[in-house]
Short mmCIF file of C-alpha atoms and ligand atoms in Angstrom, two decimals:
data_model
loop_
_atom_site.label_atom_id
_atom_site.label_comp_id
_atom_site.label_asym_id
_atom_site.label_seq_id
_atom_site.Cartn_x
_atom_site.Cartn_y
_atom_site.Cartn_z
CA MET D 1 -29.20 114.29 -21.88
CA ASN D 2 -28.77 112.19 -24.99
CA GLN D 3 -31.15 109.23 -24.67
CA ASN D 4 -29.71 107.44 -27.67
CA LEU D 5 -29.73 103.72 -26.83
CA PHE D 6 -26.27 103.36 -28.37
CA SER D 7 -24.83 105.86 -25.87
CA ALA D 8 -26.21 103.83 -22.97
CA LEU D 9 -24.81 100.59 -24.39
CA ARG D 10 -21.48 102.28 -25.08
CA ALA D 11 -21.37 103.45 -21.46
CA GLY D 12 -21.49 99.79 -20.44
CA PHE D 13 -18.25 98.96 -22.28
CA PRO D 14 -15.47 98.10 -19.83
CA ALA D 15 -12.64 100.55 -19.11
CA ASP D 16 -10.16 98.29 -20.86
CA LEU D 17 -11.28 98.79 -24.45
CA ASP D 18 -8.64 96.36 -25.66
CA SER D 19 -10.19 93.41 -23.87
CA ILE D 20 -12.25 91.01 -25.96
CA ALA D 21 -15.89 91.93 -26.59
CA ILE D 22 -16.80 89.22 -29.08
CA GLU D 23 -15.14 85.98 -30.07
CA THR D 24 -16.56 83.99 -32.94
CA ALA D 25 -17.01 80.26 -32.49
CA ASP D 26 -18.18 79.03 -35.90
CA ASP D 27 -14.93 77.97 -37.59
CA ALA D 28 -12.02 80.34 -37.15
CA ALA D 29 -12.00 82.19 -33.83
CA LEU D 30 -12.03 85.90 -34.69
CA ARG D 31 -11.67 88.30 -31.81
CA TYR D 32 -13.17 91.78 -31.64
CA SER D 33 -12.14 94.11 -28.86
CA TRP D 34 -14.45 96.73 -27.37
CA ARG D 35 -12.36 99.27 -29.24
CA ASP D 36 -13.08 97.39 -32.50
CA LEU D 37 -16.81 97.66 -31.77
CA ASP D 38 -16.49 101.33 -31.01
CA ARG D 39 -14.42 102.14 -34.09
CA GLY D 40 -16.34 99.88 -36.46
CA THR D 41 -19.71 101.32 -35.46
CA ALA D 42 -18.27 104.85 -35.72
CA MET D 43 -17.13 104.25 -39.30
CA LEU D 44 -20.47 102.76 -40.27
CA ALA D 45 -22.34 105.59 -38.53
CA ASN D 46 -20.17 108.14 -40.36
CA LEU D 47 -20.96 106.42 -43.66
CA LEU D 48 -24.69 106.60 -42.87
CA GLY D 49 -24.30 110.22 -41.78
CA SER D 50 -22.55 111.08 -45.06
CA LEU D 51 -25.66 110.04 -47.00
CA ASP D 52 -27.59 113.08 -45.68
CA LEU D 53 -30.73 111.10 -45.07
CA PRO D 54 -33.93 112.73 -43.83
CA ALA D 55 -34.58 112.40 -40.08
CA GLY D 56 -36.30 109.16 -39.16
CA SER D 57 -35.01 107.28 -42.23
CA ARG D 58 -35.24 103.53 -42.03
CA VAL D 59 -32.32 101.21 -42.72
CA ALA D 60 -33.68 97.80 -43.74
CA VAL D 61 -31.29 94.90 -43.34
CA GLN D 62 -31.52 91.35 -44.62
CA THR D 63 -28.11 89.76 -44.18
CA GLU D 64 -26.76 86.57 -42.67
CA LYS D 65 -25.81 86.83 -39.01
CA SER D 66 -22.30 88.16 -38.41
CA VAL D 67 -20.51 90.41 -35.94
CA GLU D 68 -20.43 93.09 -38.67
CA ALA D 69 -24.22 92.82 -39.00
CA LEU D 70 -24.49 93.47 -35.25
CA MET D 71 -22.18 96.47 -35.69
CA LEU D 72 -24.46 97.73 -38.45
CA TYR D 73 -27.40 97.62 -36.05
CA LEU D 74 -25.42 99.56 -33.45
CA ALA D 75 -24.26 102.04 -36.09
CA VAL D 76 -27.84 102.72 -37.17
CA LEU D 77 -28.71 103.54 -33.55
CA ARG D 78 -25.56 105.63 -33.23
CA ALA D 79 -26.46 107.58 -36.39
CA GLY D 80 -29.95 108.23 -35.00
CA LEU D 81 -31.67 106.28 -37.80
CA VAL D 82 -34.28 103.54 -37.53
CA TYR D 83 -33.21 99.89 -37.79
CA LEU D 84 -35.43 97.43 -39.61
CA PRO D 85 -34.23 93.83 -39.45
CA LEU D 86 -35.61 91.27 -41.89
CA ASN D 87 -35.62 87.51 -41.42
CA THR D 88 -32.96 85.94 -43.64
CA ALA D 89 -35.47 83.37 -44.86
CA TYR D 90 -37.79 85.93 -46.47
CA GLN D 91 -38.26 85.58 -50.20
CA ARG D 92 -38.94 88.07 -52.97
CA ASP D 93 -42.66 88.72 -52.34
CA GLU D 94 -42.13 89.11 -48.62
CA ILE D 95 -39.19 91.50 -49.05
CA GLY D 96 -41.23 93.41 -51.63
CA TYR D 97 -43.97 93.94 -49.08
CA PHE D 98 -41.66 95.06 -46.25
CA ILE D 99 -39.66 97.44 -48.40
CA GLY D 100 -42.79 98.83 -50.03
CA ASN D 101 -44.40 99.36 -46.64
CA ALA D 102 -41.44 100.75 -44.71
CA GLU D 103 -39.92 102.77 -47.56
CA PRO D 104 -36.39 102.53 -46.19
CA ALA D 105 -33.82 105.06 -47.41
CA VAL D 106 -31.10 102.43 -47.14
CA VAL D 107 -31.26 98.69 -47.75
CA VAL D 108 -28.44 96.32 -46.87
CA CYS D 109 -28.64 92.80 -48.30
CA ALA D 110 -26.48 89.73 -48.84
CA PRO D 111 -24.17 90.12 -51.87
CA LYS D 112 -25.83 87.18 -53.62
CA ASN D 113 -29.26 88.87 -53.43
CA PHE D 114 -28.16 92.29 -54.67
CA GLY D 115 -29.80 91.92 -58.09
CA TRP D 116 -33.37 91.28 -57.03
CA VAL D 117 -33.30 93.18 -53.74
CA SER D 118 -31.93 96.36 -55.32
CA ARG D 119 -34.58 96.21 -58.05
CA ILE D 120 -37.32 96.06 -55.40
CA ALA D 121 -35.64 98.75 -53.29
CA PHE D 122 -35.01 101.30 -56.02
CA ALA D 123 -38.58 100.85 -57.27
CA ALA D 124 -39.77 101.71 -53.73
CA GLY D 125 -37.68 104.88 -53.59
CA THR D 126 -34.70 103.57 -51.62
CA THR D 127 -31.67 105.71 -52.42
CA HIS D 128 -28.82 103.42 -51.29
CA VAL D 129 -28.42 99.66 -51.45
CA PHE D 130 -25.31 98.15 -49.87
CA THR D 131 -24.23 94.54 -49.52
CA LEU D 132 -22.80 92.69 -46.55
CA GLY D 133 -21.72 89.04 -46.53
CA ASP D 134 -21.13 86.93 -43.42
CA ASP D 135 -17.40 86.88 -44.35
CA ARG D 136 -16.94 90.69 -44.24
CA SER D 137 -17.44 90.92 -48.00
CA GLY D 138 -19.64 93.45 -49.77
CA SER D 139 -19.88 97.15 -50.48
CA LEU D 140 -20.98 98.29 -47.00
CA LEU D 141 -17.65 97.69 -45.27
CA GLN D 142 -15.70 98.89 -48.30
CA ARG D 143 -17.57 102.16 -48.25
CA ALA D 144 -17.29 102.52 -44.46
CA ALA D 145 -13.53 101.92 -44.56
CA VAL D 146 -12.80 105.44 -45.81
CA HIS D 147 -14.73 107.10 -42.99
CA SER D 148 -13.43 108.36 -39.66
CA ASP D 149 -13.47 105.99 -36.69
CA VAL D 150 -14.58 108.78 -34.38
CA HIS D 151 -18.28 109.62 -34.15
CA ALA D 152 -20.46 111.43 -31.62
CA PRO D 153 -23.77 109.55 -31.22
CA VAL D 154 -26.64 111.57 -32.66
CA VAL D 155 -28.85 113.04 -29.96
CA ARG D 156 -32.14 111.18 -29.62
CA GLY D 157 -34.99 111.49 -27.16
CA ALA D 158 -36.36 108.46 -25.29
CA ASP D 159 -39.55 108.70 -27.34
CA GLU D 160 -37.86 108.65 -30.74
CA LEU D 161 -37.82 105.56 -32.93
CA ALA D 162 -34.91 103.14 -32.72
CA ALA D 163 -36.27 100.12 -34.59
CA ILE D 164 -39.24 98.72 -36.45
CA LEU D 165 -39.92 95.00 -36.09
CA TYR D 166 -42.42 93.45 -38.45
CA THR D 167 -44.92 91.09 -36.87
CA SER D 168 -48.41 90.02 -37.90
CA GLY D 169 -51.75 88.85 -36.70
CA THR D 170 -54.31 86.61 -38.34
CA THR D 171 -55.86 89.35 -40.39
CA GLY D 172 -54.09 91.40 -42.96
CA ARG D 173 -50.38 91.55 -43.55
CA SER D 174 -47.44 92.16 -41.29
CA LYS D 175 -47.41 95.26 -39.15
CA GLY D 176 -44.28 97.19 -38.20
CA ALA D 177 -43.98 97.53 -34.42
CA MET D 178 -42.31 100.87 -33.69
CA LEU D 179 -39.89 100.65 -30.76
CA THR D 180 -38.24 103.69 -29.25
CA HIS D 181 -34.84 104.23 -27.68
CA GLY D 182 -36.63 104.47 -24.33
CA ASN D 183 -38.59 101.23 -24.84
CA LEU D 184 -35.44 99.24 -25.53
CA LEU D 185 -33.20 100.85 -22.95
CA SER D 186 -35.68 100.58 -20.08
CA ASN D 187 -36.16 96.90 -20.84
CA ALA D 188 -32.41 96.22 -21.09
CA GLN D 189 -31.80 97.96 -17.75
CA VAL D 190 -34.57 96.05 -15.99
CA LEU D 191 -33.28 92.71 -17.30
CA LYS D 192 -29.72 93.56 -16.30
CA THR D 193 -30.79 93.80 -12.68
CA TYR D 194 -33.47 91.12 -12.71
CA TRP D 195 -31.20 88.46 -14.19
CA GLY D 196 -28.27 89.41 -11.99
CA TRP D 197 -25.81 90.30 -14.79
CA LYS D 198 -22.42 90.73 -13.16
CA ARG D 199 -18.76 91.26 -13.89
CA GLY D 200 -17.16 88.31 -15.55
CA ASP D 201 -20.35 87.11 -17.23
CA VAL D 202 -19.84 85.64 -20.70
CA LEU D 203 -22.83 85.12 -23.01
CA ILE D 204 -23.09 82.44 -25.67
CA HIS D 205 -24.94 84.25 -28.47
CA ALA D 206 -26.46 81.59 -30.73
CA LEU D 207 -29.76 83.26 -31.73
CA PRO D 208 -30.59 85.03 -34.98
CA ILE D 209 -30.32 88.83 -34.83
CA PHE D 210 -33.42 89.75 -36.83
CA HIS D 211 -35.71 89.08 -33.87
CA VAL D 212 -36.31 90.64 -30.46
CA HIS D 213 -34.69 87.71 -28.62
CA GLY D 214 -31.24 87.68 -30.24
CA LEU D 215 -31.07 91.32 -31.32
CA PHE D 216 -32.34 92.99 -28.17
CA VAL D 217 -32.48 90.66 -25.18
CA ALA D 218 -29.20 88.83 -25.79
CA SER D 219 -27.07 91.56 -27.41
CA HIS D 220 -28.24 94.41 -25.19
CA GLY D 221 -27.75 92.27 -22.10
CA ALA D 222 -24.11 91.57 -22.87
CA LEU D 223 -23.27 95.05 -24.20
CA LEU D 224 -24.90 96.96 -21.34
CA ASN D 225 -23.02 94.77 -18.88
CA GLY D 226 -19.72 95.02 -20.76
CA SER D 227 -19.74 91.24 -21.05
CA LYS D 228 -17.93 89.21 -23.64
CA MET D 229 -20.00 87.28 -26.17
CA ILE D 230 -19.08 83.94 -27.68
CA TRP D 231 -20.69 84.38 -31.05
CA LEU D 232 -22.22 81.69 -33.28
CA ASN D 233 -23.51 82.78 -36.67
CA LYS D 234 -25.50 79.53 -36.73
CA PHE D 235 -26.70 77.51 -33.77
CA GLU D 236 -24.68 74.32 -33.63
CA PRO D 237 -25.26 72.26 -30.46
CA LYS D 238 -21.76 70.77 -30.41
CA THR D 239 -20.17 74.21 -30.64
CA VAL D 240 -22.35 75.50 -27.80
CA VAL D 241 -21.44 72.52 -25.61
CA ALA D 242 -17.74 73.01 -26.39
CA HIS D 243 -17.90 76.63 -25.19
CA LEU D 244 -19.99 76.15 -22.04
CA PRO D 245 -16.90 75.92 -19.80
CA GLU D 246 -15.92 79.49 -20.81
CA ALA D 247 -19.42 80.94 -20.52
CA THR D 248 -21.92 81.86 -17.82
CA VAL D 249 -25.15 82.77 -19.65
CA PHE D 250 -27.03 81.10 -22.52
CA MET D 251 -30.27 82.22 -24.15
CA GLY D 252 -32.31 80.02 -26.44
CA VAL D 253 -35.72 79.23 -27.84
CA PRO D 254 -37.15 75.88 -26.69
CA THR D 255 -35.98 74.14 -29.86
CA LEU D 256 -32.38 74.98 -28.99
CA TYR D 257 -32.84 73.32 -25.61
CA THR D 258 -34.23 70.10 -27.09
CA ARG D 259 -31.29 70.03 -29.51
CA LEU D 260 -28.80 70.61 -26.69
CA LEU D 261 -30.36 67.75 -24.75
CA ALA D 262 -29.79 65.50 -27.74
CA GLU D 263 -26.03 66.09 -27.33
CA PRO D 264 -24.34 63.45 -25.16
CA GLY D 265 -21.78 66.09 -24.12
CA MET D 266 -24.52 68.16 -22.45
CA THR D 267 -23.69 67.05 -18.92
CA ARG D 268 -23.57 68.45 -15.40
CA ALA D 269 -19.79 68.78 -15.72
CA ALA D 270 -20.02 70.66 -19.03
CA CYS D 271 -22.43 73.15 -17.44
CA SER D 272 -20.61 73.59 -14.14
CA HIS D 273 -19.28 77.05 -15.05
CA MET D 274 -22.70 78.28 -16.22
CA ARG D 275 -24.76 80.68 -14.15
CA LEU D 276 -27.99 80.98 -16.13
CA PHE D 277 -29.95 79.35 -18.95
CA ILE D 278 -32.84 81.45 -20.28
CA SER D 279 -35.65 80.32 -22.57
CA GLY D 280 -38.34 82.26 -24.39
CA SER D 281 -40.12 83.17 -27.65
CA ALA D 282 -42.29 80.05 -27.43
CA PRO D 283 -43.60 77.79 -24.67
CA LEU D 284 -40.98 75.55 -23.09
CA LEU D 285 -42.39 72.07 -22.54
CA LEU D 286 -42.40 70.98 -18.90
CA GLU D 287 -40.75 67.80 -20.10
CA THR D 288 -37.78 69.77 -21.49
CA PHE D 289 -37.60 71.89 -18.33
CA ASN D 290 -37.46 68.78 -16.13
CA LEU D 291 -35.09 66.83 -18.36
CA PHE D 292 -32.71 69.77 -18.50
CA ARG D 293 -32.64 70.06 -14.72
CA GLU D 294 -32.01 66.34 -14.28
CA ARG D 295 -29.24 66.30 -16.84
CA THR D 296 -27.40 69.54 -16.05
CA GLY D 297 -28.45 70.54 -12.55
CA HIS D 298 -29.62 73.91 -13.96
CA THR D 299 -33.18 75.18 -13.79
CA ILE D 300 -34.04 76.99 -17.02
CA LEU D 301 -35.42 80.48 -16.41
CA GLU D 302 -38.38 81.02 -18.74
CA ARG D 303 -39.47 84.51 -19.71
CA TYR D 304 -42.15 85.92 -21.99
CA GLY D 305 -42.21 88.87 -24.35
CA MET D 306 -43.07 89.95 -27.85
CA SER D 307 -41.89 92.22 -30.65
CA GLU D 308 -44.27 94.99 -29.60
CA THR D 309 -43.16 95.06 -25.99
CA ALA D 310 -39.76 93.41 -25.60
CA MET D 311 -39.76 91.41 -22.32
CA LEU D 312 -42.83 91.39 -20.10
CA THR D 313 -42.48 88.66 -17.51
CA SER D 314 -39.72 86.47 -16.16
CA ASN D 315 -39.26 83.68 -13.70
CA PRO D 316 -37.16 84.86 -10.78
CA TYR D 317 -33.38 84.69 -10.87
CA HIS D 318 -32.79 84.97 -7.13
CA ALA D 319 -34.18 82.10 -5.08
CA ALA D 320 -35.34 84.65 -2.49
CA ASP D 321 -37.86 85.97 -5.03
CA GLY D 322 -39.37 82.52 -5.56
CA GLU D 323 -38.73 79.31 -7.47
CA ARG D 324 -38.48 79.05 -11.24
CA ARG D 325 -41.66 77.28 -12.13
CA GLY D 326 -41.76 75.16 -15.25
CA GLY D 327 -44.80 75.80 -17.42
CA THR D 328 -45.06 79.40 -16.20
CA VAL D 329 -43.41 82.55 -17.51
CA GLY D 330 -42.88 83.96 -14.02
CA PHE D 331 -43.77 87.39 -12.70
CA PRO D 332 -44.35 90.71 -14.46
CA LEU D 333 -40.97 92.46 -14.67
CA PRO D 334 -40.46 95.51 -12.43
CA GLY D 335 -42.31 98.45 -13.97
CA VAL D 336 -44.41 96.22 -16.24
CA GLY D 337 -48.14 95.81 -15.64
CA VAL D 338 -49.87 92.58 -16.69
CA ARG D 339 -53.60 92.03 -16.28
CA VAL D 340 -56.02 89.34 -17.39
CA VAL D 341 -59.46 90.38 -18.60
CA ASP D 342 -62.54 88.62 -19.96
CA ASP D 343 -63.94 89.18 -23.43
CA ALA D 344 -65.89 92.21 -22.17
CA GLY D 345 -62.69 93.73 -20.79
CA ALA D 346 -63.54 93.17 -17.10
CA PRO D 347 -60.72 91.91 -14.85
CA CYS D 348 -60.71 88.13 -14.34
CA PRO D 349 -60.56 86.71 -10.82
CA THR D 350 -57.13 85.36 -9.77
CA GLY D 351 -56.35 82.09 -11.51
CA GLU D 352 -58.97 82.48 -14.25
CA ILE D 353 -58.03 82.37 -17.90
CA GLY D 354 -58.52 85.47 -20.03
CA GLN D 355 -56.95 87.93 -22.45
CA MET D 356 -53.59 89.29 -21.36
CA GLN D 357 -53.05 93.04 -21.47
CA VAL D 358 -49.85 94.89 -20.59
CA ARG D 359 -48.42 98.32 -20.05
CA GLY D 360 -45.05 99.79 -19.16
CA PRO D 361 -42.14 101.85 -20.46
CA ASN D 362 -41.24 98.92 -22.73
CA VAL D 363 -44.54 98.94 -24.63
CA PHE D 364 -44.16 100.13 -28.22
CA LYS D 365 -45.36 103.34 -29.78
CA GLY D 366 -47.71 101.78 -32.29
CA TYR D 367 -47.78 100.10 -35.68
CA TRP D 368 -45.96 101.84 -38.50
CA ARG D 369 -48.42 103.88 -40.57
CA MET D 370 -51.42 102.02 -39.10
CA PRO D 371 -53.05 104.40 -36.64
CA GLU D 372 -56.39 102.56 -36.75
CA LYS D 373 -54.81 99.19 -36.09
CA THR D 374 -52.78 100.73 -33.28
CA ALA D 375 -55.90 102.23 -31.72
CA GLU D 376 -57.67 98.86 -31.93
CA GLU D 377 -54.86 97.09 -30.10
CA PHE D 378 -54.86 99.44 -27.10
CA THR D 379 -57.63 99.76 -24.51
CA ALA D 380 -59.15 103.14 -23.65
CA ASP D 381 -57.04 103.20 -20.46
CA GLY D 382 -53.80 102.60 -22.34
CA TRP D 383 -53.12 98.86 -22.01
CA PHE D 384 -51.82 96.87 -24.99
CA LYS D 385 -53.79 93.78 -25.97
CA THR D 386 -51.12 91.09 -26.39
CA GLY D 387 -53.35 88.58 -28.15
CA ASP D 388 -52.11 85.98 -25.70
CA VAL D 389 -54.45 84.11 -23.41
CA GLY D 390 -53.29 83.32 -19.90
CA ARG D 391 -53.82 83.44 -16.17
CA ILE D 392 -52.09 84.75 -13.07
CA ASP D 393 -52.12 82.57 -9.96
CA GLU D 394 -52.39 83.67 -6.33
CA ARG D 395 -48.61 83.93 -6.04
CA GLY D 396 -48.36 86.12 -9.12
CA TYR D 397 -46.95 83.57 -11.58
CA VAL D 398 -48.18 84.13 -15.13
CA THR D 399 -49.03 81.16 -17.33
CA ILE D 400 -49.68 81.49 -21.06
CA VAL D 401 -52.29 79.01 -22.17
CA GLY D 402 -52.72 79.96 -25.81
CA ARG D 403 -52.93 82.69 -28.35
CA SER D 404 -56.08 84.32 -29.44
CA LYS D 405 -54.22 85.37 -32.56
CA ASP D 406 -53.80 81.76 -33.65
CA LEU D 407 -50.08 82.21 -34.16
CA ILE D 408 -47.95 79.11 -34.71
CA ILE D 409 -44.43 79.11 -33.28
CA SER D 410 -42.21 76.61 -35.05
CA GLY D 411 -38.61 76.35 -33.90
CA GLY D 412 -38.95 79.77 -32.26
CA PHE D 413 -40.16 81.43 -35.47
CA ASN D 414 -43.60 82.89 -35.77
CA VAL D 415 -45.84 81.58 -38.49
CA TYR D 416 -49.12 83.30 -39.19
CA PRO D 417 -51.70 80.89 -40.60
CA ALA D 418 -53.56 83.63 -42.48
CA GLU D 419 -50.54 84.38 -44.62
CA ILE D 420 -49.97 80.77 -45.67
CA GLU D 421 -53.67 80.23 -46.25
CA SER D 422 -53.84 83.17 -48.61
CA THR D 423 -50.77 81.96 -50.53
CA LEU D 424 -52.26 78.47 -50.77
CA ASN D 425 -55.66 79.76 -51.80
CA ASP D 426 -54.07 81.56 -54.76
CA MET D 427 -52.52 78.35 -56.04
CA ALA D 428 -53.96 76.33 -58.92
CA GLY D 429 -56.47 73.69 -57.86
CA VAL D 430 -56.90 75.01 -54.30
CA GLY D 431 -60.38 76.05 -53.23
CA GLU D 432 -59.69 76.90 -49.61
CA SER D 433 -57.32 75.98 -46.85
CA ALA D 434 -56.75 76.00 -43.11
CA VAL D 435 -53.29 76.13 -41.58
CA ILE D 436 -52.68 74.90 -38.05
CA GLY D 437 -49.82 74.15 -35.68
CA VAL D 438 -49.50 70.68 -34.16
CA PRO D 439 -47.08 69.46 -31.46
CA HIS D 440 -43.65 68.53 -32.79
CA PRO D 441 -40.86 67.07 -30.63
CA ASP D 442 -38.13 69.24 -32.15
CA PHE D 443 -39.83 72.41 -33.38
CA GLY D 444 -42.38 72.77 -30.58
CA GLU D 445 -45.05 73.12 -33.23
CA ALA D 446 -45.05 72.09 -36.86
CA VAL D 447 -47.06 73.82 -39.57
CA VAL D 448 -49.73 71.64 -41.18
CA ALA D 449 -52.13 72.65 -43.95
CA VAL D 450 -55.53 71.19 -44.75
CA VAL D 451 -56.65 71.95 -48.29
CA VAL D 452 -59.99 71.65 -50.05
CA PRO D 453 -59.68 71.28 -53.86
CA ARG D 454 -61.39 73.56 -56.31
CA PRO D 455 -64.26 71.62 -57.94
CA GLY D 456 -62.88 69.36 -60.66
CA SER D 457 -59.24 69.62 -59.49
CA THR D 458 -57.08 67.13 -57.66
CA PRO D 459 -54.14 69.06 -56.21
CA ASP D 460 -51.17 66.97 -55.14
CA ALA D 461 -49.87 67.57 -51.60
CA ALA D 462 -46.17 67.20 -52.51
CA ALA D 463 -46.54 69.58 -55.47
CA LEU D 464 -48.23 72.18 -53.26
CA ILE D 465 -45.38 71.95 -50.75
CA ALA D 466 -42.81 72.32 -53.54
CA GLU D 467 -44.62 75.38 -54.90
CA LEU D 468 -44.84 76.94 -51.43
CA LYS D 469 -41.11 76.46 -50.94
CA ALA D 470 -40.46 78.74 -53.90
CA LYS D 471 -42.84 81.37 -52.56
CA ILE D 472 -42.39 81.71 -48.82
CA ALA D 473 -39.69 81.29 -46.21
CA ASN D 474 -38.92 77.66 -45.50
CA PHE D 475 -39.88 77.82 -41.82
CA LYS D 476 -43.44 78.73 -42.86
CA VAL D 477 -43.86 75.90 -45.36
CA PRO D 478 -46.20 73.21 -43.99
CA LYS D 479 -44.46 69.96 -43.10
CA ARG D 480 -47.59 68.10 -44.22
CA VAL D 481 -50.49 69.03 -46.47
CA PHE D 482 -53.76 67.09 -46.35
CA VAL D 483 -56.28 67.28 -49.17
CA VAL D 484 -59.85 66.86 -47.84
CA ALA D 485 -63.38 67.24 -49.16
CA GLU D 486 -64.40 69.96 -46.68
CA LEU D 487 -63.24 71.93 -43.64
CA PRO D 488 -65.11 71.61 -40.32
CA ARG D 489 -67.04 74.82 -39.63
CA ASN D 490 -69.19 76.10 -36.79
CA ALA D 491 -72.65 77.58 -37.06
CA MET D 492 -71.15 81.01 -37.75
CA GLY D 493 -69.24 79.55 -40.70
CA LYS D 494 -65.85 79.84 -38.97
CA VAL D 495 -63.40 77.04 -39.58
CA GLN D 496 -63.03 75.00 -36.38
CA LYS D 497 -59.30 74.82 -36.21
CA ASN D 498 -59.45 73.18 -32.81
CA LEU D 499 -60.99 70.09 -34.47
CA LEU D 500 -58.23 70.05 -37.08
CA ARG D 501 -55.58 70.40 -34.40
CA ASP D 502 -57.13 67.51 -32.50
CA ALA D 503 -57.31 65.32 -35.57
CA HIS D 504 -53.64 65.87 -36.38
CA LYS D 505 -52.10 66.29 -32.95
CA GLY D 506 -50.35 62.88 -33.03
CA LEU D 507 -48.80 63.43 -36.46
CA PHE D 508 -45.28 64.01 -35.19
CA ALA D 509 -45.53 62.11 -31.89
CA ALA D 510 -41.99 61.33 -30.73
P1 AMP U 1 -42.57 87.67 -31.17
O1 AMP U 1 -43.25 88.96 -31.44
O2 AMP U 1 -42.00 87.05 -32.37
O3 AMP U 1 -41.56 87.78 -30.09
O4 AMP U 1 -43.70 86.65 -30.66
C1 AMP U 1 -44.40 86.96 -29.52
C2 AMP U 1 -45.29 85.83 -29.10
O5 AMP U 1 -44.53 84.68 -28.76
C3 AMP U 1 -46.03 86.16 -27.83
O6 AMP U 1 -47.16 86.97 -28.08
C4 AMP U 1 -46.38 84.79 -27.29
O7 AMP U 1 -47.52 84.28 -27.95
C5 AMP U 1 -45.18 83.97 -27.71
N1 AMP U 1 -44.23 83.76 -26.60
C6 AMP U 1 -43.07 84.41 -26.35
N2 AMP U 1 -42.46 83.91 -25.26
C7 AMP U 1 -43.24 82.90 -24.80
C8 AMP U 1 -43.17 81.97 -23.71
N3 AMP U 1 -42.14 81.96 -22.88
N4 AMP U 1 -44.19 81.09 -23.57
C9 AMP U 1 -45.23 81.09 -24.43
N5 AMP U 1 -45.36 81.91 -25.47
C10 AMP U 1 -44.38 82.81 -25.67
#
């Protein structure tokens, strides 16, 4: 049997292919039927097929969010190639690294970036660079337009690659997490049941589609269930509120929830048609969880996952399975194993904090071209070391208490201190630096840098921020930079980031 993820998603389309699959909500309401999705992805898949690419070729995509960009993702699956989404905020150096590392055969970028992206891509051996704008402009759709709208999905096994998602730890650069058709499909099927997806559900899709949350969890959920999506290219709280009466499911990162709560229109009445609000990608503050329940009558369902594994745990949907507990990420999903171990790898007693390890059909195949790193991140008995620190209580609820990897999550986006530190350390006048996350009422965490000058220099904080803005994606740029004489270090010479976090924790107090 063909295990191509696209085929499974396609099988979820409703019988009436002329009903609406996606309706855009940004400015003009564009409507796409299920037939449009089927035909559009067929044409794009036929275009990709006509390029005669070697098996396993990667298609790297950095475009603004649009329905056509989603179709491109589906077409890459359909054509049996490997999809590689790139955050729209990435700048030249970052794109250079990803393209150099992944060596994609095809790159699709925004029309305005064609000049510099194509130079990087062709230098890395890419054979085709197409453009795609968020207004259906660009060469990709032009080229696809001459291809047939009939296409048989390429046969793929469950163990074959569907996507590579770049993610990074504190050491070294980003790693490409290799996800298979089987990883993604098993997770989508489990979530369909666990979250009670049913006929008539309508999803408000307001998340970016370069990340596991918007690309996989949200899109797969709606497609597999044959559910209409109300599609926002950019999250806009007022637009979400306006569409709640037509929708049943919303997924967001915690920042989206705090922004929704800031909308006076976010009331019990506005949410009365909704069935489910889901949060993930970063910890949801208990305060937000409680406020949301008071205001709307809905209890947010928090779940936990990561690029390497898709979804791992979820609070229950059905009351019979238990209550949705704020501050926890719920239970391991059916088929997923979660265990907590101490630093020596021995299981922790119930309720004790330790390193979280996971296994299941959703757990990725390894890091792209990094067999040693992959081996390091798995235990001898096959469990993946998440890098998250947590505990499991006597009732089975999982709570994440921190990250051993030191990751900062700002507005739902991951920021890796090591990357910003190395950029800062290369800048004129900077001797060394430490980058930390501190609580922020809107973003969850805000990036803050502490810099020690090179002897004889006096770097200016505002100038460093301005220089960083030109070098790295905006969401990674520290909101504040402090210039200090020295960094606190422990006896082993390690920077004590906990002391820095403590010193600056009130910086953005509401
Ligand atoms: P990513 O690979 O971008 O999805 O980031 C994965 C990381 O986000 C996880 O390893 C966790 O540290 C964090 N994360 C995701 N969901 C949650 C959650 N509900 N609560 C706390 N942390 C989360």
